[in-house]
mmCIF file of N, CA and C in Angstrom:
data_model
loop_
_atom_site.group_PDB
_atom_site.id
_atom_site.type_symbol
_atom_site.label_atom_id
_atom_site.label_comp_id
_atom_site.label_asym_id
_atom_site.label_seq_id
_atom_site.Cartn_x
_atom_site.Cartn_y
_atom_site.Cartn_z
ATOM 1 N N MET A 1 1.141 -1.164 -0.208
ATOM 2 C CA MET A 1 -0.113 -0.306 0.078
ATOM 3 C C MET A 1 0.915 1.133 0.091
ATOM 4 N N VAL A 2 0.663 2.374 -0.894
ATOM 5 C CA VAL A 2 1.165 3.407 -1.032
ATOM 6 C C VAL A 2 0.121 4.954 -1.227
ATOM 7 N N GLY A 3 0.499 5.428 0.149
ATOM 8 C CA GLY A 3 -0.130 6.936 0.596
ATOM 9 C C GLY A 3 0.881 8.294 0.010
ATOM 10 N N THR A 4 -0.121 9.232 -0.561
ATOM 11 C CA THR A 4 1.263 10.214 -1.439
ATOM 12 C C THR A 4 -0.185 11.811 -0.496
ATOM 13 N N PHE A 5 1.288 12.203 0.976
ATOM 14 C CA PHE A 5 0.440 13.761 0.884
ATOM 15 C C PHE A 5 1.109 14.503 0.139
ATOM 16 N N VAL A 6 -0.252 15.314 -0.897
ATOM 17 C CA VAL A 6 -0.111 16.349 -1.563
ATOM 18 C C VAL A 6 -0.585 17.588 -0.695
ATOM 19 N N LEU A 7 0.007 18.850 -1.133
ATOM 20 C CA LEU A 7 -0.850 20.150 0.143
ATOM 21 C C LEU A 7 -0.288 21.019 -1.634
ATOM 22 N N ASP A 8 -0.733 21.957 -1.104
ATOM 23 C CA ASP A 8 -2.043 23.294 -2.431
ATOM 24 C C ASP A 8 -1.766 24.371 -1.992
ATOM 25 N N ILE A 9 -1.447 24.324 -0.403
ATOM 26 C CA ILE A 9 -0.973 25.613 0.064
ATOM 27 C C ILE A 9 -0.066 24.983 0.671
ATOM 28 N N ALA A 10 0.930 26.804 1.220
ATOM 29 C CA ALA A 10 1.952 26.886 2.348
ATOM 30 C C ALA A 10 1.589 27.026 3.343
ATOM 31 N N ILE A 11 2.107 26.628 4.099
ATOM 32 C CA ILE A 11 2.833 26.726 6.099
ATOM 33 C C ILE A 11 3.217 27.544 6.445
ATOM 34 N N ASP A 12 2.630 28.804 6.768
ATOM 35 C CA ASP A 12 4.045 29.430 7.180
ATOM 36 C C ASP A 12 3.948 29.790 8.674
ATOM 37 N N THR A 13 3.773 28.553 9.611
ATOM 38 C CA THR A 13 3.643 28.810 11.313
ATOM 39 C C THR A 13 4.896 27.107 11.500
ATOM 40 N N PRO A 14 5.471 27.204 12.161
ATOM 41 C CA PRO A 14 6.117 26.225 12.348
ATOM 42 C C PRO A 14 4.970 25.060 13.114
ATOM 43 N N PHE A 15 5.504 23.742 12.848
ATOM 44 C CA PHE A 15 4.338 22.989 12.811
ATOM 45 C C PHE A 15 5.276 21.677 13.439
ATOM 46 N N THR A 16 4.110 20.252 13.615
ATOM 47 C CA THR A 16 4.763 19.148 14.425
ATOM 48 C C THR A 16 4.063 18.373 13.230
ATOM 49 N N VAL A 17 4.214 17.206 12.432
ATOM 50 C CA VAL A 17 3.279 16.477 11.751
ATOM 51 C C VAL A 17 3.497 14.979 12.374
ATOM 52 N N TYR A 18 2.260 14.281 12.544
ATOM 53 C CA TYR A 18 2.305 12.641 13.043
ATOM 54 C C TYR A 18 1.710 12.275 11.131
ATOM 55 N N ALA A 19 1.514 10.972 10.880
ATOM 56 C CA ALA A 19 0.748 10.325 10.522
ATOM 57 C C ALA A 19 0.631 8.796 10.908
ATOM 58 N N VAL A 20 -0.809 8.856 10.382
ATOM 59 C CA VAL A 20 -0.864 7.254 11.532
ATOM 60 C C VAL A 20 -1.889 6.101 10.515
ATOM 61 N N LEU A 21 -2.292 5.360 10.765
ATOM 62 C CA LEU A 21 -3.163 4.561 10.062
ATOM 63 C C LEU A 21 -4.050 4.365 11.800
ATOM 64 N N ILE A 22 -5.271 4.696 11.287
ATOM 65 C CA ILE A 22 -6.756 4.028 12.551
ATOM 66 C C ILE A 22 -6.989 2.658 11.844
ATOM 67 N N GLY A 23 -6.987 1.383 12.704
ATOM 68 C CA GLY A 23 -7.481 0.072 12.570
ATOM 69 C C GLY A 23 -9.181 0.371 12.997
ATOM 70 N N PRO A 24 -9.547 -1.219 12.369
ATOM 71 C CA PRO A 24 -10.981 -0.716 12.777
ATOM 72 C C PRO A 24 -11.244 -0.702 14.551
ATOM 73 N N ASP A 25 -10.311 -1.540 15.253
ATOM 74 C CA ASP A 25 -10.818 -1.830 16.800
ATOM 75 C C ASP A 25 -10.235 -0.598 17.348
ATOM 76 N N GLY A 26 -9.652 1.113 16.905
ATOM 77 C CA GLY A 26 -9.359 2.117 17.429
ATOM 78 C C GLY A 26 -7.612 2.217 17.081
ATOM 79 N N VAL A 27 -7.117 1.174 17.140
ATOM 80 C CA VAL A 27 -5.646 0.736 16.930
ATOM 81 C C VAL A 27 -5.235 1.677 16.135
ATOM 82 N N MET A 28 -3.633 2.886 16.219
ATOM 83 C CA MET A 28 -3.422 3.678 15.820
ATOM 84 C C MET A 28 -1.934 3.429 15.693
ATOM 85 N N VAL A 29 -1.102 3.071 14.976
ATOM 86 C CA VAL A 29 0.120 3.036 14.400
ATOM 87 C C VAL A 29 0.761 4.350 13.754
ATOM 88 N N ASN A 30 2.220 4.487 13.280
ATOM 89 C CA ASN A 30 2.484 4.950 12.913
ATOM 90 C C ASN A 30 2.798 4.714 10.946
ATOM 91 N N ALA A 31 2.395 5.377 10.564
ATOM 92 C CA ALA A 31 1.504 4.554 9.236
ATOM 93 C C ALA A 31 3.471 4.638 8.498
ATOM 94 N N SER A 32 4.665 5.697 8.895
ATOM 95 C CA SER A 32 5.764 4.875 8.775
ATOM 96 C C SER A 32 6.394 3.539 8.977
ATOM 97 N N ASP A 33 6.056 3.787 10.011
ATOM 98 C CA ASP A 33 6.929 2.253 10.017
ATOM 99 C C ASP A 33 6.348 0.919 10.980
ATOM 100 N N LEU A 34 4.532 0.948 10.982
ATOM 101 C CA LEU A 34 3.211 0.049 11.998
ATOM 102 C C LEU A 34 3.884 0.255 12.707
ATOM 103 N N LYS A 35 3.950 1.357 13.934
ATOM 104 C CA LYS A 35 4.673 0.456 15.402
ATOM 105 C C LYS A 35 3.914 1.117 16.117
ATOM 106 N N THR A 36 3.644 0.925 17.153
ATOM 107 C CA THR A 36 2.254 1.759 17.843
ATOM 108 C C THR A 36 3.333 1.643 19.056
ATOM 109 N N SER A 37 4.104 2.963 18.381
ATOM 110 C CA SER A 37 4.871 4.008 19.748
ATOM 111 C C SER A 37 5.096 5.001 18.511
ATOM 112 N N LEU A 38 3.794 5.615 19.277
ATOM 113 C CA LEU A 38 3.899 7.277 17.703
ATOM 114 C C LEU A 38 4.881 8.054 18.098
ATOM 115 N N MET A 39 5.151 8.494 16.831
ATOM 116 C CA MET A 39 6.368 9.000 17.099
ATOM 117 C C MET A 39 6.010 9.951 15.667
ATOM 118 N N PRO A 40 6.290 11.175 15.875
ATOM 119 C CA PRO A 40 5.858 12.204 14.803
ATOM 120 C C PRO A 40 7.248 12.610 13.490
ATOM 121 N N LEU A 41 6.753 12.458 11.742
ATOM 122 C CA LEU A 41 7.694 12.429 11.575
ATOM 123 C C LEU A 41 8.764 13.509 10.944
ATOM 124 N N VAL A 42 8.021 14.850 11.811
ATOM 125 C CA VAL A 42 8.930 16.552 12.145
ATOM 126 C C VAL A 42 8.385 16.817 13.478
ATOM 127 N N VAL A 43 8.919 17.577 13.677
ATOM 128 C CA VAL A 43 9.102 18.468 14.831
ATOM 129 C C VAL A 43 8.841 19.823 14.758
ATOM 130 N N ASN A 44 8.856 21.028 14.939
ATOM 131 C CA ASN A 44 8.988 22.296 15.480
ATOM 132 C C ASN A 44 9.905 22.680 13.887
ATOM 133 N N TYR A 45 8.685 22.103 12.652
ATOM 134 C CA TYR A 45 9.688 22.702 11.404
ATOM 135 C C TYR A 45 9.102 23.844 11.254
ATOM 136 N N PRO A 46 9.995 24.932 10.761
ATOM 137 C CA PRO A 46 9.350 26.198 11.131
ATOM 138 C C PRO A 46 8.571 26.423 9.506
ATOM 139 N N GLY A 47 8.068 25.742 8.106
ATOM 140 C CA GLY A 47 6.983 26.371 7.335
ATOM 141 C C GLY A 47 6.928 25.300 6.024
ATOM 142 N N LEU A 48 6.349 25.544 5.078
ATOM 143 C CA LEU A 48 6.438 24.557 4.312
ATOM 144 C C LEU A 48 5.613 24.937 3.006
ATOM 145 N N ALA A 49 6.851 25.443 1.785
ATOM 146 C CA ALA A 49 6.069 26.146 0.651
ATOM 147 C C ALA A 49 5.684 25.193 -0.118
ATOM 148 N N MET A 50 4.497 25.545 -0.991
ATOM 149 C CA MET A 50 3.960 24.770 -2.340
ATOM 150 C C MET A 50 4.468 24.388 -3.550
ATOM 151 N N PRO A 51 3.959 23.910 -3.981
ATOM 152 C CA PRO A 51 3.325 22.438 -4.049
ATOM 153 C C PRO A 51 4.145 21.240 -2.762
ATOM 154 N N PHE A 52 3.247 20.710 -1.516
ATOM 155 C CA PHE A 52 4.832 19.648 -1.373
ATOM 156 C C PHE A 52 3.957 18.513 -2.108
ATOM 157 N N SER A 53 5.075 17.048 -1.653
ATOM 158 C CA SER A 53 4.335 15.951 -2.137
ATOM 159 C C SER A 53 5.532 15.225 -0.794
ATOM 160 N N TYR A 54 4.917 13.523 -0.109
ATOM 161 C CA TYR A 54 5.077 13.526 0.185
ATOM 162 C C TYR A 54 4.217 11.940 1.008
ATOM 163 N N PRO A 55 5.162 11.072 0.540
ATOM 164 C CA PRO A 55 5.131 9.315 0.533
ATOM 165 C C PRO A 55 4.507 9.598 2.134
ATOM 166 N N PHE A 56 4.199 9.271 2.730
ATOM 167 C CA PHE A 56 3.760 9.098 4.163
ATOM 168 C C PHE A 56 3.687 7.438 4.029
ATOM 169 N N LEU A 57 3.594 7.000 3.456
ATOM 170 C CA LEU A 57 2.787 5.491 4.140
ATOM 171 C C LEU A 57 3.710 4.514 2.592
ATOM 172 N N SER A 58 4.085 3.782 2.678
ATOM 173 C CA SER A 58 4.603 2.987 1.576
ATOM 174 C C SER A 58 5.224 0.648 2.164
ATOM 175 N N ALA A 59 4.226 0.394 2.713
ATOM 176 C CA ALA A 59 4.738 -1.023 3.708
ATOM 177 C C ALA A 59 3.282 -1.913 2.550
ATOM 178 N N LYS A 60 3.904 -3.390 3.505
ATOM 179 C CA LYS A 60 2.485 -3.568 3.324
ATOM 180 C C LYS A 60 1.849 -4.308 4.369
ATOM 181 N N ILE A 61 1.065 -4.480 4.603
ATOM 182 C CA ILE A 61 -0.321 -4.504 4.995
ATOM 183 C C ILE A 61 -0.098 -5.625 5.895
ATOM 184 N N PRO A 62 0.502 -6.144 7.147
ATOM 185 C CA PRO A 62 0.284 -7.668 7.855
ATOM 186 C C PRO A 62 -0.931 -8.612 7.196
ATOM 187 N N THR A 63 -0.856 -9.729 7.365
ATOM 188 C CA THR A 63 -1.868 -9.809 6.639
ATOM 189 C C THR A 63 -2.994 -10.885 7.764
ATOM 190 N N LYS A 64 -2.537 -10.860 9.170
ATOM 191 C CA LYS A 64 -2.692 -10.901 10.371
ATOM 192 C C LYS A 64 -3.558 -9.696 10.792
ATOM 193 N N TRP A 65 -3.122 -8.414 10.694
ATOM 194 C CA TRP A 65 -4.043 -7.581 10.093
ATOM 195 C C TRP A 65 -5.285 -7.763 9.930
ATOM 196 N N PRO A 66 -6.424 -7.140 11.718
ATOM 197 C CA PRO A 66 -8.369 -7.389 11.025
ATOM 198 C C PRO A 66 -8.777 -6.619 9.834
ATOM 199 N N LYS A 67 -9.570 -7.339 9.005
ATOM 200 C CA LYS A 67 -10.318 -7.019 8.507
ATOM 201 C C LYS A 67 -11.363 -5.689 9.030
ATOM 202 N N GLY A 68 -11.360 -4.940 7.821
ATOM 203 C CA GLY A 68 -12.563 -3.651 8.298
ATOM 204 C C GLY A 68 -12.403 -2.532 8.168
ATOM 205 N N GLN A 69 -12.535 -1.332 7.732
ATOM 206 C CA GLN A 69 -12.344 0.163 7.933
ATOM 207 C C GLN A 69 -11.073 0.271 8.048
ATOM 208 N N TYR A 70 -9.951 1.300 7.604
ATOM 209 C CA TYR A 70 -8.958 1.415 8.282
ATOM 210 C C TYR A 70 -9.121 2.988 7.611
ATOM 211 N N GLU A 71 -8.415 4.152 8.885
ATOM 212 C CA GLU A 71 -8.022 5.314 8.114
ATOM 213 C C GLU A 71 -6.603 5.169 7.616
ATOM 214 N N ALA A 72 -6.071 6.438 7.727
ATOM 215 C CA ALA A 72 -4.680 6.731 6.846
ATOM 216 C C ALA A 72 -5.283 8.364 7.881
ATOM 217 N N VAL A 73 -4.241 9.138 8.338
ATOM 218 C CA VAL A 73 -4.277 10.444 9.409
ATOM 219 C C VAL A 73 -2.940 10.953 8.739
ATOM 220 N N VAL A 74 -2.615 12.587 8.111
ATOM 221 C CA VAL A 74 -2.101 13.486 8.691
ATOM 222 C C VAL A 74 -1.617 14.569 8.928
ATOM 223 N N ALA A 75 -1.506 14.583 10.090
ATOM 224 C CA ALA A 75 -2.109 15.724 11.103
ATOM 225 C C ALA A 75 -1.159 16.493 11.489
ATOM 226 N N PHE A 76 -1.684 18.184 11.492
ATOM 227 C CA PHE A 76 -0.838 18.936 11.271
ATOM 228 C C PHE A 76 -0.301 19.948 12.650
ATOM 229 N N PHE A 77 0.520 19.358 13.901
ATOM 230 C CA PHE A 77 -0.116 20.303 15.312
ATOM 231 C C PHE A 77 0.708 21.556 15.485
ATOM 232 N N ASP A 78 0.511 22.514 16.448
ATOM 233 C CA ASP A 78 1.643 24.314 16.599
ATOM 234 C C ASP A 78 1.965 23.041 17.588
ATOM 235 N N PRO A 79 3.901 23.200 17.657
ATOM 236 C CA PRO A 79 4.319 22.896 18.595
ATOM 237 C C PRO A 79 4.709 23.398 19.857
ATOM 238 N N SER A 80 3.822 24.747 20.651
ATOM 239 C CA SER A 80 3.515 24.932 21.014
ATOM 240 C C SER A 80 2.667 25.076 21.851
ATOM 241 N N LYS A 81 1.391 24.357 21.172
ATOM 242 C CA LYS A 81 0.314 23.835 22.179
ATOM 243 C C LYS A 81 0.507 22.295 22.528
ATOM 244 N N PRO A 82 0.180 22.156 23.639
ATOM 245 C CA PRO A 82 -0.249 20.564 23.500
ATOM 246 C C PRO A 82 -1.152 19.470 23.105
ATOM 247 N N ILE A 83 -0.537 18.507 22.733
ATOM 248 C CA ILE A 83 -1.928 17.909 22.026
ATOM 249 C C ILE A 83 -2.228 17.069 22.324
ATOM 250 N N THR A 84 -4.024 17.218 22.767
ATOM 251 C CA THR A 84 -4.006 15.820 23.437
ATOM 252 C C THR A 84 -5.438 14.696 22.754
ATOM 253 N N GLU A 85 -5.509 15.702 21.283
ATOM 254 C CA GLU A 85 -6.933 15.182 20.262
ATOM 255 C C GLU A 85 -6.061 15.465 18.665
ATOM 256 N N ARG A 86 -6.583 14.677 18.209
ATOM 257 C CA ARG A 86 -6.842 14.947 16.987
ATOM 258 C C ARG A 86 -7.633 16.162 16.765
ATOM 259 N N GLN A 87 -8.322 16.963 17.514
ATOM 260 C CA GLN A 87 -8.885 18.347 16.823
ATOM 261 C C GLN A 87 -8.794 19.411 16.775
ATOM 262 N N ASP A 88 -7.067 18.689 17.313
ATOM 263 C CA ASP A 88 -5.588 20.154 18.470
ATOM 264 C C ASP A 88 -5.241 20.311 17.091
ATOM 265 N N ALA A 89 -5.221 19.218 15.810
ATOM 266 C CA ALA A 89 -4.908 19.894 14.737
ATOM 267 C C ALA A 89 -4.739 20.851 14.196
ATOM 268 N N PHE A 90 -4.432 21.818 13.047
ATOM 269 C CA PHE A 90 -4.174 22.888 12.577
ATOM 270 C C PHE A 90 -5.299 22.610 10.726
ATOM 271 N N LEU A 91 -4.458 21.180 11.164
ATOM 272 C CA LEU A 91 -4.713 20.649 9.394
ATOM 273 C C LEU A 91 -4.396 19.245 9.512
ATOM 274 N N ASN A 92 -5.910 18.637 9.770
ATOM 275 C CA ASN A 92 -6.104 17.369 9.409
ATOM 276 C C ASN A 92 -6.571 16.977 8.067
ATOM 277 N N VAL A 93 -5.622 15.535 6.860
ATOM 278 C CA VAL A 93 -6.368 15.365 6.605
ATOM 279 C C VAL A 93 -6.740 13.944 6.345
ATOM 280 N N SER A 94 -7.431 12.835 6.156
ATOM 281 C CA SER A 94 -7.385 11.589 6.006
ATOM 282 C C SER A 94 -8.349 11.028 4.962
ATOM 283 N N THR A 95 -8.149 9.717 4.797
ATOM 284 C CA THR A 95 -8.911 8.979 3.798
ATOM 285 C C THR A 95 -9.434 7.581 4.237
ATOM 286 N N LYS A 96 -10.109 6.802 3.887
ATOM 287 C CA LYS A 96 -10.653 5.458 5.008
ATOM 288 C C LYS A 96 -10.231 4.287 3.315
ATOM 289 N N PHE A 97 -9.739 3.111 3.749
ATOM 290 C CA PHE A 97 -9.425 2.458 3.172
ATOM 291 C C PHE A 97 -9.969 0.874 4.293
ATOM 292 N N THR A 98 -10.572 -0.349 3.361
ATOM 293 C CA THR A 98 -10.809 -1.413 3.471
ATOM 294 C C THR A 98 -10.351 -2.380 3.392
ATOM 295 N N ILE A 99 -10.331 -3.452 4.605
ATOM 296 C CA ILE A 99 -9.286 -4.712 4.383
ATOM 297 C C ILE A 99 -10.079 -6.341 4.740
ATOM 298 N N GLN A 100 -10.197 -6.067 3.536
ATOM 299 C CA GLN A 100 -11.484 -7.300 3.327
ATOM 300 C C GLN A 100 -11.134 -8.676 2.932
#
């Protein structure tokens, strides 16, 4: 499976970004390495010019994963504010897919 994040707006403030997969059971894993210890892709990055494209997911989904609906999420957060939930992101992009 391959997922590419494409941005057509500039971000002119510092940001921290996470890319995660959310499984049908609600478990979140890093999109980059499929591990449950969530780690940001970048921390306190100064900004981003447009256009921008980044392959945030390029992995073979393990056959043991549960069947059902998954969501791939890329979320940008203000590094000066605490992150307590997904809605704290100032930019939150996602797509859903199903493993049958």
